[in-house]
Amino acid sequence: MPRIQSSTDLRNNYNEISTFCHQNREPVFITKNGQGDLAVMSMETYEALNGKLELYQLLDEGHRAAKEGRKRPHREVFDDIKQGFADGKI
């Protein structure tokens, strides 16, 4: 169940909201005049969420490339990666 608090609560109880976000690793939704306005979360939660989004975008890009026929044998890919390590590029 999402935690919803008013902008006044955020102003008056910042430390409590911050502690909640860090301990529970989930956002607090802030309302302004009874309407949704912001989502507040810890930096760690934001970075994890952003990392997942980047991963999903890369996976989607890979799926699209495969559907369009843009693919290579896995052995070739691994050989390129190994060569990148050997050349110090990775």
mmCIF file as gemmi writes it, N, C-alpha and C atoms, coordinates in Angstrom:
data_model
loop_
_atom_site.group_PDB
_atom_site.id
_atom_site.type_symbol
_atom_site.label_atom_id
_atom_site.label_alt_id
_atom_site.label_comp_id
_atom_site.label_asym_id
_atom_site.label_entity_id
_atom_site.label_seq_id
_atom_site.pdbx_PDB_ins_code
_atom_site.Cartn_x
_atom_site.Cartn_y
_atom_site.Cartn_z
_atom_site.occupancy
_atom_site.B_iso_or_equiv
_atom_site.pdbx_formal_charge
_atom_site.auth_seq_id
_atom_site.auth_asym_id
_atom_site.pdbx_PDB_model_num
ATOM 1 N N . MET Axp A 1 ? 0.847 -1.175 0 1 0 ? 1 A 1
ATOM 2 C CA . MET Axp A 1 ? 0 0 0 1 0 ? 1 A 1
ATOM 3 C C . MET Axp A 1 ? 0.895 1.241 0 1 0 ? 1 A 1
ATOM 4 N N . PRO Axp A 2 ? 0.746 2.115 -0.98 1 0 ? 2 A 1
ATOM 5 C CA . PRO Axp A 2 ? 1.619 3.285 -1.036 1 0 ? 2 A 1
ATOM 6 C C . PRO Axp A 2 ? 1.355 4.245 0.126 1 0 ? 2 A 1
ATOM 7 N N . ARG Axp A 3 ? 2.423 4.9 0.537 1 0 ? 3 A 1
ATOM 8 C CA . ARG Axp A 3 ? 2.298 5.895 1.596 1 0 ? 3 A 1
ATOM 9 C C . ARG Axp A 3 ? 2.079 7.246 0.935 1 0 ? 3 A 1
ATOM 10 N N . ILE Axp A 4 ? 1.015 7.928 1.318 1 0 ? 4 A 1
ATOM 11 C CA . ILE Axp A 4 ? 0.652 9.214 0.743 1 0 ? 4 A 1
ATOM 12 C C . ILE Axp A 4 ? 0.628 10.245 1.86 1 0 ? 4 A 1
ATOM 13 N N . GLN Axp A 5 ? 1.316 11.364 1.642 1 0 ? 5 A 1
ATOM 14 C CA . GLN Axp A 5 ? 1.347 12.441 2.632 1 0 ? 5 A 1
ATOM 15 C C . GLN Axp A 5 ? 1.216 13.779 1.925 1 0 ? 5 A 1
ATOM 16 N N . SER Axp A 6 ? 0.805 14.77 2.664 1 0 ? 6 A 1
ATOM 17 C CA . SER Axp A 6 ? 0.627 16.101 2.082 1 0 ? 6 A 1
ATOM 18 C C . SER Axp A 6 ? 1.953 16.849 2.03 1 0 ? 6 A 1
ATOM 19 N N . SER Axp A 7 ? 1.987 17.9 1.224 1 0 ? 7 A 1
ATOM 20 C CA . SER Axp A 7 ? 3.185 18.731 1.151 1 0 ? 7 A 1
ATOM 21 C C . SER Axp A 7 ? 3.477 19.376 2.509 1 0 ? 7 A 1
ATOM 22 N N . THR Axp A 8 ? 2.446 19.637 3.285 1 0 ? 8 A 1
ATOM 23 C CA . THR Axp A 8 ? 2.642 20.171 4.637 1 0 ? 8 A 1
ATOM 24 C C . THR Axp A 8 ? 3.351 19.135 5.509 1 0 ? 8 A 1
ATOM 25 N N . ASP Axp A 9 ? 2.943 17.877 5.391 1 0 ? 9 A 1
ATOM 26 C CA . ASP Axp A 9 ? 3.623 16.804 6.127 1 0 ? 9 A 1
ATOM 27 C C . ASP Axp A 9 ? 5.093 16.729 5.743 1 0 ? 9 A 1
ATOM 28 N N . LEU Axp A 10 ? 5.373 16.89 4.458 1 0 ? 10 A 1
ATOM 29 C CA . LEU Axp A 10 ? 6.761 16.844 4.006 1 0 ? 10 A 1
ATOM 30 C C . LEU Axp A 10 ? 7.562 17.965 4.66 1 0 ? 10 A 1
ATOM 31 N N . ARG Axp A 11 ? 6.988 19.137 4.684 1 0 ? 11 A 1
ATOM 32 C CA . ARG Axp A 11 ? 7.668 20.291 5.286 1 0 ? 11 A 1
ATOM 33 C C . ARG Axp A 11 ? 7.85 20.102 6.791 1 0 ? 11 A 1
ATOM 34 N N . ASN Axp A 12 ? 6.814 19.623 7.473 1 0 ? 12 A 1
ATOM 35 C CA . ASN Axp A 12 ? 6.868 19.526 8.932 1 0 ? 12 A 1
ATOM 36 C C . ASN Axp A 12 ? 7.501 18.239 9.458 1 0 ? 12 A 1
ATOM 37 N N . ASN Axp A 13 ? 7.514 17.193 8.647 1 0 ? 13 A 1
ATOM 38 C CA . ASN Axp A 13 ? 8.005 15.888 9.104 1 0 ? 13 A 1
ATOM 39 C C . ASN Axp A 13 ? 9.047 15.31 8.15 1 0 ? 13 A 1
ATOM 40 N N . TYR Axp A 14 ? 9.928 16.16 7.65 1 0 ? 14 A 1
ATOM 41 C CA . TYR Axp A 14 ? 10.907 15.72 6.664 1 0 ? 14 A 1
ATOM 42 C C . TYR Axp A 14 ? 11.721 14.526 7.165 1 0 ? 14 A 1
ATOM 43 N N . ASN Axp A 15 ? 12.244 14.614 8.385 1 0 ? 15 A 1
ATOM 44 C CA . ASN Axp A 15 ? 13.099 13.538 8.901 1 0 ? 15 A 1
ATOM 45 C C . ASN Axp A 15 ? 12.363 12.204 8.968 1 0 ? 15 A 1
ATOM 46 N N . GLU Axp A 16 ? 11.107 12.226 9.373 1 0 ? 16 A 1
ATOM 47 C CA . GLU Axp A 16 ? 10.308 10.999 9.449 1 0 ? 16 A 1
ATOM 48 C C . GLU Axp A 16 ? 10.107 10.4 8.062 1 0 ? 16 A 1
ATOM 49 N N . ILE Axp A 17 ? 9.806 11.233 7.089 1 0 ? 17 A 1
ATOM 50 C CA . ILE Axp A 17 ? 9.586 10.767 5.722 1 0 ? 17 A 1
ATOM 51 C C . ILE Axp A 17 ? 10.897 10.231 5.136 1 0 ? 17 A 1
ATOM 52 N N . SER Axp A 18 ? 11.983 10.936 5.384 1 0 ? 18 A 1
ATOM 53 C CA . SER Axp A 18 ? 13.287 10.487 4.913 1 0 ? 18 A 1
ATOM 54 C C . SER Axp A 18 ? 13.643 9.122 5.503 1 0 ? 18 A 1
ATOM 55 N N . THR Axp A 19 ? 13.447 8.964 6.787 1 0 ? 19 A 1
ATOM 56 C CA . THR Axp A 19 ? 13.727 7.69 7.451 1 0 ? 19 A 1
ATOM 57 C C . THR Axp A 19 ? 12.884 6.575 6.853 1 0 ? 19 A 1
ATOM 58 N N . PHE Axp A 20 ? 11.601 6.842 6.639 1 0 ? 20 A 1
ATOM 59 C CA . PHE Axp A 20 ? 10.716 5.843 6.029 1 0 ? 20 A 1
ATOM 60 C C . PHE Axp A 20 ? 11.24 5.422 4.661 1 0 ? 20 A 1
ATOM 61 N N . CYS Axp A 21 ? 11.607 6.399 3.821 1 0 ? 21 A 1
ATOM 62 C CA . CYS Axp A 21 ? 12.08 6.1 2.467 1 0 ? 21 A 1
ATOM 63 C C . CYS Axp A 21 ? 13.346 5.246 2.501 1 0 ? 21 A 1
ATOM 64 N N . HIS Axp A 22 ? 14.257 5.557 3.405 1 0 ? 22 A 1
ATOM 65 C CA . HIS Axp A 22 ? 15.502 4.803 3.497 1 0 ? 22 A 1
ATOM 66 C C . HIS Axp A 22 ? 15.277 3.398 4.058 1 0 ? 22 A 1
ATOM 67 N N . GLN Axp A 23 ? 14.471 3.294 5.071 1 0 ? 23 A 1
ATOM 68 C CA . GLN Axp A 23 ? 14.254 1.991 5.712 1 0 ? 23 A 1
ATOM 69 C C . GLN Axp A 23 ? 13.426 1.048 4.854 1 0 ? 23 A 1
ATOM 70 N N . ASN Axp A 24 ? 12.44 1.573 4.165 1 0 ? 24 A 1
ATOM 71 C CA . ASN Axp A 24 ? 11.511 0.731 3.406 1 0 ? 24 A 1
ATOM 72 C C . ASN Axp A 24 ? 11.835 0.645 1.922 1 0 ? 24 A 1
ATOM 73 N N . ARG Axp A 25 ? 12.765 1.464 1.478 1 0 ? 25 A 1
ATOM 74 C CA . ARG Axp A 25 ? 13.182 1.462 0.074 1 0 ? 25 A 1
ATOM 75 C C . ARG Axp A 25 ? 11.996 1.596 -0.873 1 0 ? 25 A 1
ATOM 76 N N . GLU Axp A 26 ? 11.109 2.492 -0.533 1 0 ? 26 A 1
ATOM 77 C CA . GLU Axp A 26 ? 9.969 2.769 -1.401 1 0 ? 26 A 1
ATOM 78 C C . GLU Axp A 26 ? 9.64 4.252 -1.313 1 0 ? 26 A 1
ATOM 79 N N . PRO Axp A 27 ? 8.951 4.77 -2.321 1 0 ? 27 A 1
ATOM 80 C CA . PRO Axp A 27 ? 8.657 6.198 -2.329 1 0 ? 27 A 1
ATOM 81 C C . PRO Axp A 27 ? 7.494 6.572 -1.413 1 0 ? 27 A 1
ATOM 82 N N . VAL Axp A 28 ? 7.425 7.851 -1.114 1 0 ? 28 A 1
ATOM 83 C CA . VAL Axp A 28 ? 6.274 8.454 -0.448 1 0 ? 28 A 1
ATOM 84 C C . VAL Axp A 28 ? 5.679 9.416 -1.473 1 0 ? 28 A 1
ATOM 85 N N . PHE Axp A 29 ? 4.383 9.303 -1.688 1 0 ? 29 A 1
ATOM 86 C CA . PHE Axp A 29 ? 3.701 10.165 -2.641 1 0 ? 29 A 1
ATOM 87 C C . PHE Axp A 29 ? 3.195 11.407 -1.913 1 0 ? 29 A 1
ATOM 88 N N . ILE Axp A 30 ? 3.536 12.562 -2.456 1 0 ? 30 A 1
ATOM 89 C CA . ILE Axp A 30 ? 3.201 13.836 -1.829 1 0 ? 30 A 1
ATOM 90 C C . ILE Axp A 30 ? 2.061 14.493 -2.602 1 0 ? 30 A 1
ATOM 91 N N . THR Axp A 31 ? 1.065 14.942 -1.849 1 0 ? 31 A 1
ATOM 92 C CA . THR Axp A 31 ? -0.065 15.638 -2.463 1 0 ? 31 A 1
ATOM 93 C C . THR Axp A 31 ? 0.038 17.138 -2.2 1 0 ? 31 A 1
ATOM 94 N N . LYS Axp A 32 ? -0.544 17.898 -3.087 1 0 ? 32 A 1
ATOM 95 C CA . LYS Axp A 32 ? -0.629 19.349 -2.942 1 0 ? 32 A 1
ATOM 96 C C . LYS Axp A 32 ? -2.072 19.715 -3.26 1 0 ? 32 A 1
ATOM 97 N N . ASN Axp A 33 ? -2.732 20.325 -2.297 1 0 ? 33 A 1
ATOM 98 C CA . ASN Axp A 33 ? -4.151 20.662 -2.446 1 0 ? 33 A 1
ATOM 99 C C . ASN Axp A 33 ? -4.984 19.427 -2.771 1 0 ? 33 A 1
ATOM 100 N N . GLY Axp A 34 ? -4.622 18.297 -2.171 1 0 ? 34 A 1
ATOM 101 C CA . GLY Axp A 34 ? -5.386 17.067 -2.332 1 0 ? 34 A 1
ATOM 102 C C . GLY Axp A 34 ? -5.126 16.302 -3.612 1 0 ? 34 A 1
ATOM 103 N N . GLN Axp A 35 ? -4.226 16.79 -4.443 1 0 ? 35 A 1
ATOM 104 C CA . GLN Axp A 35 ? -3.914 16.143 -5.719 1 0 ? 35 A 1
ATOM 105 C C . GLN Axp A 35 ? -2.475 15.628 -5.699 1 0 ? 35 A 1
ATOM 106 N N . GLY Axp A 36 ? -2.21 14.507 -6.372 1 0 ? 36 A 1
ATOM 107 C CA . GLY Axp A 36 ? -0.859 13.98 -6.463 1 0 ? 36 A 1
ATOM 108 C C . GLY Axp A 36 ? 0.075 15.008 -7.076 1 0 ? 36 A 1
ATOM 109 N N . ASP Axp A 37 ? 1.272 15.148 -6.491 1 0 ? 37 A 1
ATOM 110 C CA . ASP Axp A 37 ? 2.205 16.159 -6.97 1 0 ? 37 A 1
ATOM 111 C C . ASP Axp A 37 ? 3.615 15.609 -7.16 1 0 ? 37 A 1
ATOM 112 N N . LEU Axp A 38 ? 4.125 14.864 -6.18 1 0 ? 38 A 1
ATOM 113 C CA . LEU Axp A 38 ? 5.502 14.386 -6.217 1 0 ? 38 A 1
ATOM 114 C C . LEU Axp A 38 ? 5.604 12.957 -5.705 1 0 ? 38 A 1
ATOM 115 N N . ALA Axp A 39 ? 6.693 12.304 -6.067 1 0 ? 39 A 1
ATOM 116 C CA . ALA Axp A 39 ? 7.081 11.033 -5.457 1 0 ? 39 A 1
ATOM 117 C C . ALA Axp A 39 ? 8.465 11.271 -4.873 1 0 ? 39 A 1
ATOM 118 N N . VAL Axp A 40 ? 8.624 11.034 -3.584 1 0 ? 40 A 1
ATOM 119 C CA . VAL Axp A 40 ? 9.892 11.254 -2.893 1 0 ? 40 A 1
ATOM 120 C C . VAL Axp A 40 ? 10.469 9.887 -2.536 1 0 ? 40 A 1
ATOM 121 N N . MET Axp A 41 ? 11.768 9.689 -2.85 1 0 ? 41 A 1
ATOM 122 C CA . MET Axp A 41 ? 12.419 8.413 -2.539 1 0 ? 41 A 1
ATOM 123 C C . MET Axp A 41 ? 13.886 8.661 -2.227 1 0 ? 41 A 1
ATOM 124 N N . SER Axp A 42 ? 14.509 7.666 -1.605 1 0 ? 42 A 1
ATOM 125 C CA . SER Axp A 42 ? 15.93 7.787 -1.301 1 0 ? 42 A 1
ATOM 126 C C . SER Axp A 42 ? 16.732 7.739 -2.599 1 0 ? 42 A 1
ATOM 127 N N . MET Axp A 43 ? 17.955 8.246 -2.548 1 0 ? 43 A 1
ATOM 128 C CA . MET Axp A 43 ? 18.828 8.202 -3.717 1 0 ? 43 A 1
ATOM 129 C C . MET Axp A 43 ? 19.106 6.753 -4.123 1 0 ? 43 A 1
ATOM 130 N N . GLU Axp A 44 ? 19.261 5.874 -3.133 1 0 ? 44 A 1
ATOM 131 C CA . GLU Axp A 44 ? 19.533 4.471 -3.431 1 0 ? 44 A 1
ATOM 132 C C . GLU Axp A 44 ? 18.376 3.844 -4.204 1 0 ? 44 A 1
ATOM 133 N N . THR Axp A 45 ? 17.158 4.147 -3.791 1 0 ? 45 A 1
ATOM 134 C CA . THR Axp A 45 ? 15.979 3.619 -4.476 1 0 ? 45 A 1
ATOM 135 C C . THR Axp A 45 ? 15.885 4.19 -5.88 1 0 ? 45 A 1
ATOM 136 N N . TYR Axp A 46 ? 16.165 5.482 -6.007 1 0 ? 46 A 1
ATOM 137 C CA . TYR Axp A 46 ? 16.132 6.12 -7.329 1 0 ? 46 A 1
ATOM 138 C C . TYR Axp A 46 ? 17.156 5.479 -8.26 1 0 ? 46 A 1
ATOM 139 N N . GLU Axp A 47 ? 18.385 5.292 -7.773 1 0 ? 47 A 1
ATOM 140 C CA . GLU Axp A 47 ? 19.434 4.703 -8.6 1 0 ? 47 A 1
ATOM 141 C C . GLU Axp A 47 ? 19.09 3.275 -9.01 1 0 ? 47 A 1
ATOM 142 N N . ALA Axp A 48 ? 18.523 2.492 -8.102 1 0 ? 48 A 1
ATOM 143 C CA . ALA Axp A 48 ? 18.113 1.124 -8.427 1 0 ? 48 A 1
ATOM 144 C C . ALA Axp A 48 ? 17.006 1.14 -9.476 1 0 ? 48 A 1
ATOM 145 N N . LEU Axp A 49 ? 16.039 2.015 -9.314 1 0 ? 49 A 1
ATOM 146 C CA . LEU Axp A 49 ? 14.936 2.13 -10.264 1 0 ? 49 A 1
ATOM 147 C C . LEU Axp A 49 ? 15.443 2.566 -11.631 1 0 ? 49 A 1
ATOM 148 N N . ASN Axp A 50 ? 16.342 3.532 -11.635 1 0 ? 50 A 1
ATOM 149 C CA . ASN Axp A 50 ? 16.897 4.024 -12.885 1 0 ? 50 A 1
ATOM 150 C C . ASN Axp A 50 ? 17.734 2.939 -13.563 1 0 ? 50 A 1
ATOM 151 N N . GLY Axp A 51 ? 18.468 2.156 -12.787 1 0 ? 51 A 1
ATOM 152 C CA . GLY Axp A 51 ? 19.243 1.048 -13.34 1 0 ? 51 A 1
ATOM 153 C C . GLY Axp A 51 ? 18.349 0.014 -13.997 1 0 ? 51 A 1
ATOM 154 N N . LYS Axp A 52 ? 17.235 -0.295 -13.359 1 0 ? 52 A 1
ATOM 155 C CA . LYS Axp A 52 ? 16.282 -1.244 -13.947 1 0 ? 52 A 1
ATOM 156 C C . LYS Axp A 52 ? 15.726 -0.698 -15.258 1 0 ? 52 A 1
ATOM 157 N N . LEU Axp A 53 ? 15.407 0.589 -15.279 1 0 ? 53 A 1
ATOM 158 C CA . LEU Axp A 53 ? 14.871 1.198 -16.491 1 0 ? 53 A 1
ATOM 159 C C . LEU Axp A 53 ? 15.886 1.101 -17.624 1 0 ? 53 A 1
ATOM 160 N N . GLU Axp A 54 ? 17.15 1.396 -17.327 1 0 ? 54 A 1
ATOM 161 C CA . GLU Axp A 54 ? 18.189 1.292 -18.357 1 0 ? 54 A 1
ATOM 162 C C . GLU Axp A 54 ? 18.316 -0.138 -18.86 1 0 ? 54 A 1
ATOM 163 N N . LEU Axp A 55 ? 18.278 -1.111 -17.946 1 0 ? 55 A 1
ATOM 164 C CA . LEU Axp A 55 ? 18.361 -2.517 -18.34 1 0 ? 55 A 1
ATOM 165 C C . LEU Axp A 55 ? 17.179 -2.903 -19.227 1 0 ? 55 A 1
ATOM 166 N N . TYR Axp A 56 ? 15.97 -2.507 -18.851 1 0 ? 56 A 1
ATOM 167 C CA . TYR Axp A 56 ? 14.782 -2.82 -19.653 1 0 ? 56 A 1
ATOM 168 C C . TYR Axp A 56 ? 14.887 -2.202 -21.041 1 0 ? 56 A 1
ATOM 169 N N . GLN Axp A 57 ? 15.429 -0.988 -21.123 1 0 ? 57 A 1
ATOM 170 C CA . GLN Axp A 57 ? 15.587 -0.341 -22.429 1 0 ? 57 A 1
ATOM 171 C C . GLN Axp A 57 ? 16.58 -1.111 -23.303 1 0 ? 57 A 1
ATOM 172 N N . LEU Axp A 58 ? 17.676 -1.583 -22.694 1 0 ? 58 A 1
ATOM 173 C CA . LEU Axp A 58 ? 18.654 -2.37 -23.45 1 0 ? 58 A 1
ATOM 174 C C . LEU Axp A 58 ? 18.068 -3.705 -23.9 1 0 ? 58 A 1
ATOM 175 N N . LEU Axp A 59 ? 17.311 -4.344 -23.027 1 0 ? 59 A 1
ATOM 176 C CA . LEU Axp A 59 ? 16.664 -5.6 -23.4 1 0 ? 59 A 1
ATOM 177 C C . LEU Axp A 59 ? 15.666 -5.392 -24.539 1 0 ? 59 A 1
ATOM 178 N N . ASP Axp A 60 ? 14.912 -4.311 -24.462 1 0 ? 60 A 1
ATOM 179 C CA . ASP Axp A 60 ? 13.955 -4.003 -25.525 1 0 ? 60 A 1
ATOM 180 C C . ASP Axp A 60 ? 14.683 -3.736 -26.838 1 0 ? 60 A 1
ATOM 181 N N . GLU Axp A 61 ? 15.787 -3.025 -26.765 1 0 ? 61 A 1
ATOM 182 C CA . GLU Axp A 61 ? 16.591 -2.762 -27.957 1 0 ? 61 A 1
ATOM 183 C C . GLU Axp A 61 ? 17.094 -4.077 -28.561 1 0 ? 61 A 1
ATOM 184 N N . GLY Axp A 62 ? 17.533 -4.988 -27.708 1 0 ? 62 A 1
ATOM 185 C CA . GLY Axp A 62 ? 17.986 -6.297 -28.185 1 0 ? 62 A 1
ATOM 186 C C . GLY Axp A 62 ? 16.875 -7.091 -28.835 1 0 ? 62 A 1
ATOM 187 N N . HIS Axp A 63 ? 15.693 -7.067 -28.237 1 0 ? 63 A 1
ATOM 188 C CA . HIS Axp A 63 ? 14.552 -7.788 -28.822 1 0 ? 63 A 1
ATOM 189 C C . HIS Axp A 63 ? 14.185 -7.215 -30.188 1 0 ? 63 A 1
ATOM 190 N N . ARG Axp A 64 ? 14.189 -5.879 -30.28 1 0 ? 64 A 1
ATOM 191 C CA . ARG Axp A 64 ? 13.873 -5.247 -31.572 1 0 ? 64 A 1
ATOM 192 C C . ARG Axp A 64 ? 14.913 -5.607 -32.626 1 0 ? 64 A 1
ATOM 193 N N . ALA Axp A 65 ? 16.195 -5.583 -32.231 1 0 ? 65 A 1
ATOM 194 C CA . ALA Axp A 65 ? 17.269 -5.926 -33.168 1 0 ? 65 A 1
ATOM 195 C C . ALA Axp A 65 ? 17.116 -7.363 -33.662 1 0 ? 65 A 1
ATOM 196 N N . ALA Axp A 66 ? 16.791 -8.278 -32.756 1 0 ? 66 A 1
ATOM 197 C CA . ALA Axp A 66 ? 16.607 -9.684 -33.14 1 0 ? 66 A 1
ATOM 198 C C . ALA Axp A 66 ? 15.441 -9.831 -34.108 1 0 ? 66 A 1
ATOM 199 N N . LYS Axp A 67 ? 14.346 -9.128 -33.844 1 0 ? 67 A 1
ATOM 200 C CA . LYS Axp A 67 ? 13.177 -9.209 -34.737 1 0 ? 67 A 1
ATOM 201 C C . LYS Axp A 67 ? 13.496 -8.66 -36.119 1 0 ? 67 A 1
ATOM 202 N N . GLU Axp A 68 ? 14.398 -7.668 -36.166 1 0 ? 68 A 1
ATOM 203 C CA . GLU Axp A 68 ? 14.776 -7.063 -37.444 1 0 ? 68 A 1
ATOM 204 C C . GLU Axp A 68 ? 15.9 -7.837 -38.132 1 0 ? 68 A 1
ATOM 205 N N . GLY Axp A 69 ? 16.331 -8.943 -37.511 1 0 ? 69 A 1
ATOM 206 C CA . GLY Axp A 69 ? 17.373 -9.764 -38.113 1 0 ? 69 A 1
ATOM 207 C C . GLY Axp A 69 ? 18.783 -9.28 -37.849 1 0 ? 69 A 1
ATOM 208 N N . ARG Axp A 70 ? 18.931 -8.29 -36.996 1 0 ? 70 A 1
ATOM 209 C CA . ARG Axp A 70 ? 20.263 -7.769 -36.654 1 0 ? 70 A 1
ATOM 210 C C . ARG Axp A 70 ? 20.81 -8.572 -35.474 1 0 ? 70 A 1
ATOM 211 N N . LYS Axp A 71 ? 21.424 -9.707 -35.796 1 0 ? 71 A 1
ATOM 212 C CA . LYS Axp A 71 ? 21.973 -10.55 -34.739 1 0 ? 71 A 1
ATOM 213 C C . LYS Axp A 71 ? 23.209 -11.263 -35.268 1 0 ? 71 A 1
ATOM 214 N N . ARG Axp A 72 ? 24.03 -11.753 -34.318 1 0 ? 72 A 1
ATOM 215 C CA . ARG Axp A 72 ? 25.26 -12.469 -34.658 1 0 ? 72 A 1
ATOM 216 C C . ARG Axp A 72 ? 25.318 -13.731 -33.801 1 0 ? 72 A 1
ATOM 217 N N . PRO Axp A 73 ? 26.078 -14.707 -34.231 1 0 ? 73 A 1
ATOM 218 C CA . PRO Axp A 73 ? 26.249 -15.905 -33.408 1 0 ? 73 A 1
ATOM 219 C C . PRO Axp A 73 ? 26.912 -15.544 -32.076 1 0 ? 73 A 1
ATOM 220 N N . HIS Axp A 74 ? 26.478 -16.197 -31.009 1 0 ? 74 A 1
ATOM 221 C CA . HIS Axp A 74 ? 26.988 -15.853 -29.687 1 0 ? 74 A 1
ATOM 222 C C . HIS Axp A 74 ? 28.495 -16.067 -29.586 1 0 ? 74 A 1
ATOM 223 N N . ARG Axp A 75 ? 29.035 -17.052 -30.269 1 0 ? 75 A 1
ATOM 224 C CA . ARG Axp A 75 ? 30.474 -17.313 -30.234 1 0 ? 75 A 1
ATOM 225 C C . ARG Axp A 75 ? 31.248 -16.093 -30.745 1 0 ? 75 A 1
ATOM 226 N N . GLU Axp A 76 ? 30.736 -15.485 -31.801 1 0 ? 76 A 1
ATOM 227 C CA . GLU Axp A 76 ? 31.375 -14.293 -32.375 1 0 ? 76 A 1
ATOM 228 C C . GLU Axp A 76 ? 31.36 -13.131 -31.372 1 0 ? 76 A 1
ATOM 229 N N . VAL Axp A 77 ? 30.248 -12.978 -30.694 1 0 ? 77 A 1
ATOM 230 C CA . VAL Axp A 77 ? 30.122 -11.909 -29.697 1 0 ? 77 A 1
ATOM 231 C C . VAL Axp A 77 ? 31.113 -12.122 -28.559 1 0 ? 77 A 1
ATOM 232 N N . PHE Axp A 78 ? 31.174 -13.371 -28.053 1 0 ? 78 A 1
ATOM 233 C CA . PHE Axp A 78 ? 32.103 -13.661 -26.953 1 0 ? 78 A 1
ATOM 234 C C . PHE Axp A 78 ? 33.555 -13.492 -27.392 1 0 ? 78 A 1
ATOM 235 N N . ASP Axp A 79 ? 33.86 -13.854 -28.62 1 0 ? 79 A 1
ATOM 236 C CA . ASP Axp A 79 ? 35.225 -13.656 -29.125 1 0 ? 79 A 1
ATOM 237 C C . ASP Axp A 79 ? 35.571 -12.169 -29.168 1 0 ? 79 A 1
ATOM 238 N N . ASP Axp A 80 ? 34.621 -11.339 -29.585 1 0 ? 80 A 1
ATOM 239 C CA . ASP Axp A 80 ? 34.849 -9.892 -29.604 1 0 ? 80 A 1
ATOM 240 C C . ASP Axp A 80 ? 35.066 -9.346 -28.194 1 0 ? 80 A 1
ATOM 241 N N . ILE Axp A 81 ? 34.31 -9.857 -27.237 1 0 ? 81 A 1
ATOM 242 C CA . ILE Axp A 81 ? 34.462 -9.411 -25.847 1 0 ? 81 A 1
ATOM 243 C C . ILE Axp A 81 ? 35.837 -9.819 -25.316 1 0 ? 81 A 1
ATOM 244 N N . LYS Axp A 82 ? 36.229 -11.061 -25.566 1 0 ? 82 A 1
ATOM 245 C CA . LYS Axp A 82 ? 37.553 -11.526 -25.13 1 0 ? 82 A 1
ATOM 246 C C . LYS Axp A 82 ? 38.658 -10.68 -25.75 1 0 ? 82 A 1
ATOM 247 N N . GLN Axp A 83 ? 38.511 -10.368 -27.021 1 0 ? 83 A 1
ATOM 248 C CA . GLN Axp A 83 ? 39.516 -9.545 -27.694 1 0 ? 83 A 1
ATOM 249 C C . GLN Axp A 83 ? 39.551 -8.139 -27.083 1 0 ? 83 A 1
ATOM 250 N N . GLY Axp A 84 ? 38.394 -7.626 -26.719 1 0 ? 84 A 1
ATOM 251 C CA . GLY Axp A 84 ? 38.337 -6.315 -26.07 1 0 ? 84 A 1
ATOM 252 C C . GLY Axp A 84 ? 39.099 -6.305 -24.755 1 0 ? 84 A 1
ATOM 253 N N . PHE Axp A 85 ? 38.981 -7.385 -23.987 1 0 ? 85 A 1
ATOM 254 C CA . PHE Axp A 85 ? 39.742 -7.511 -22.736 1 0 ? 85 A 1
ATOM 255 C C . PHE Axp A 85 ? 41.24 -7.601 -23.04 1 0 ? 85 A 1
ATOM 256 N N . ALA Axp A 86 ? 41.6 -8.413 -24.048 1 0 ? 86 A 1
ATOM 257 C CA . ALA Axp A 86 ? 43.012 -8.594 -24.393 1 0 ? 86 A 1
ATOM 258 C C . ALA Axp A 86 ? 43.643 -7.284 -24.86 1 0 ? 86 A 1
ATOM 259 N N . ASP Axp A 87 ? 42.863 -6.475 -25.567 1 0 ? 87 A 1
ATOM 260 C CA . ASP Axp A 87 ? 43.37 -5.191 -26.072 1 0 ? 87 A 1
ATOM 261 C C . ASP Axp A 87 ? 43.302 -4.076 -25.036 1 0 ? 87 A 1
ATOM 262 N N . GLY Axp A 88 ? 42.702 -4.375 -23.887 1 0 ? 88 A 1
ATOM 263 C CA . GLY Axp A 88 ? 42.572 -3.363 -22.834 1 0 ? 88 A 1
ATOM 264 C C . GLY Axp A 88 ? 41.484 -2.332 -23.103 1 0 ? 88 A 1
ATOM 265 N N . LYS Axp A 89 ? 40.577 -2.636 -24.007 1 0 ? 89 A 1
ATOM 266 C CA . LYS Axp A 89 ? 39.489 -1.714 -24.331 1 0 ? 89 A 1
ATOM 267 C C . LYS Axp A 89 ? 38.283 -1.89 -23.42 1 0 ? 89 A 1
ATOM 268 N N . ILE Axp A 90 ? 38.264 -3.016 -22.715 1 0 ? 90 A 1
ATOM 269 C CA . ILE Axp A 90 ? 37.155 -3.3 -21.791 1 0 ? 90 A 1
ATOM 270 C C . ILE Axp A 90 ? 37.733 -3.43 -20.403 1 0 ? 90 A 1
